[in-house]
XYZ file of C-alpha atoms in Angstrom:
147
model
C 59.816 56.020 -136.087
C 59.697 56.799 -132.396
C 60.523 54.310 -129.651
C 56.803 54.135 -128.840
C 55.913 53.362 -132.478
C 58.630 50.688 -132.660
C 57.339 49.127 -129.442
C 53.769 49.139 -130.765
C 54.915 47.441 -133.980
C 56.553 44.634 -132.012
C 53.527 44.295 -129.702
C 51.271 43.976 -132.749
C 53.578 41.405 -134.385
C 53.708 39.209 -131.279
C 49.978 39.533 -130.567
C 49.079 38.365 -134.082
C 51.509 35.439 -134.051
C 50.730 34.181 -130.533
C 46.979 33.596 -130.700
C 46.061 30.530 -128.581
C 44.201 29.113 -131.589
C 46.822 27.800 -134.049
C 44.502 28.493 -136.981
C 44.257 32.174 -135.997
C 48.004 32.802 -135.725
C 49.171 35.313 -138.285
C 52.808 35.959 -139.167
C 51.979 38.365 -142.034
C 52.891 41.538 -140.112
C 56.237 40.040 -139.065
C 56.993 38.960 -142.635
C 55.995 42.308 -144.156
C 57.995 44.215 -141.492
C 61.159 42.188 -142.059
C 63.645 44.098 -144.244
C 65.025 42.208 -147.239
C 68.556 42.630 -145.840
C 67.619 41.848 -142.225
C 69.808 39.591 -140.155
C 68.996 37.273 -137.260
C 71.901 36.563 -134.932
C 71.579 33.456 -132.766
C 74.031 34.214 -129.985
C 76.188 31.776 -128.043
C 78.578 29.014 -128.942
C 76.480 26.032 -129.950
C 75.394 24.492 -133.245
C 72.611 27.036 -133.791
C 74.881 30.059 -133.206
C 75.263 31.962 -136.446
C 73.948 34.898 -138.416
C 71.080 34.275 -140.806
C 71.609 37.017 -143.393
C 68.635 38.169 -145.411
C 64.901 37.723 -145.229
C 64.950 34.393 -147.116
C 67.555 32.872 -144.775
C 65.538 33.945 -141.729
C 62.195 32.689 -143.028
C 63.391 29.525 -144.766
C 66.630 28.356 -143.138
C 66.007 29.341 -139.505
C 62.222 29.458 -139.154
C 61.699 26.739 -141.746
C 63.881 24.316 -139.811
C 62.245 25.201 -136.487
C 58.774 24.681 -137.985
C 59.869 21.333 -139.447
C 60.714 20.131 -135.922
C 57.529 21.282 -134.164
C 53.921 20.094 -134.083
C 51.295 22.441 -135.494
C 52.143 26.112 -135.779
C 54.849 27.546 -133.567
C 54.015 30.029 -130.833
C 56.120 32.423 -128.798
C 54.304 34.568 -126.246
C 55.818 37.925 -125.326
C 55.420 39.218 -121.783
C 57.655 42.316 -121.729
C 58.548 45.005 -124.255
C 61.202 47.648 -123.600
C 61.855 50.306 -126.234
C 64.750 52.724 -126.603
C 65.120 54.575 -129.890
C 65.525 52.081 -132.747
C 65.708 49.106 -130.350
C 62.918 47.030 -128.829
C 63.754 44.274 -126.355
C 61.174 41.513 -126.092
C 61.103 38.913 -123.335
C 59.092 35.920 -124.434
C 58.413 32.250 -123.793
C 57.785 29.492 -126.302
C 54.730 27.259 -126.108
C 55.656 24.398 -128.422
C 55.939 20.618 -128.751
C 58.323 18.730 -131.011
C 57.108 16.024 -133.372
C 58.576 13.536 -130.876
C 56.339 14.930 -128.104
C 59.047 16.876 -126.227
C 57.999 20.238 -124.763
C 59.989 23.118 -126.211
C 59.109 26.106 -124.061
C 62.290 28.132 -124.332
C 62.730 31.516 -122.667
C 63.875 34.242 -125.043
C 65.301 37.699 -124.909
C 65.060 39.143 -128.412
C 66.612 42.478 -129.305
C 65.091 44.036 -132.423
C 66.651 46.950 -134.324
C 64.064 48.787 -136.399
C 64.722 51.320 -139.156
C 61.848 53.212 -140.761
C 59.301 50.632 -139.622
C 61.340 47.663 -140.911
C 63.096 45.052 -138.765
C 66.779 45.205 -139.697
C 68.335 43.008 -137.029
C 67.291 40.493 -134.382
C 69.628 39.193 -131.692
C 68.321 36.060 -129.986
C 69.348 34.985 -126.486
C 67.877 31.719 -125.195
C 68.569 28.456 -123.377
C 70.938 26.781 -125.854
C 70.963 23.492 -123.931
C 67.168 23.249 -124.201
C 67.301 24.126 -127.907
C 69.703 21.285 -128.713
C 67.964 18.853 -126.335
C 64.525 19.441 -127.877
C 65.335 20.354 -131.484
C 68.733 18.741 -131.961
C 71.838 20.320 -133.463
C 71.332 22.714 -136.344
C 71.760 20.743 -139.587
C 75.109 21.107 -141.342
C 73.632 21.689 -144.819
C 71.571 24.619 -143.558
C 74.525 25.709 -141.442
C 76.723 26.171 -144.517
C 73.951 28.039 -146.370
C 73.380 30.440 -143.453
C 77.051 31.354 -143.148
């Protein structure tokens, strides 16, 4: 796919998942675009830093834990897309609240690598201090499973 097509795919994914109405948010395009062998790399040197290898680890271990910590359905709103070949960089901001009532509005820079219309890799850069303050350390049991 071209850089423009990859950018459009990511714009469509974020638009569907970021609807202001929680009931209208749709992650189906993200899920169907995620390659079975995709990996999500949480960068940095904190408890969340690791590679989630495979679609199941991304959807269940990483996203499942995040969803378990937040009220309602999670939302990340993209405000910039930059595409170059197989890579699309997305700048985005969370719009979330934890079950304890703490705002979790992290700023993200997400680098997506796309092959043949499928997301193969995501590298996440964010405020690690805010992540641990709002969501707590990543659980050890899930940490061992993620590798």
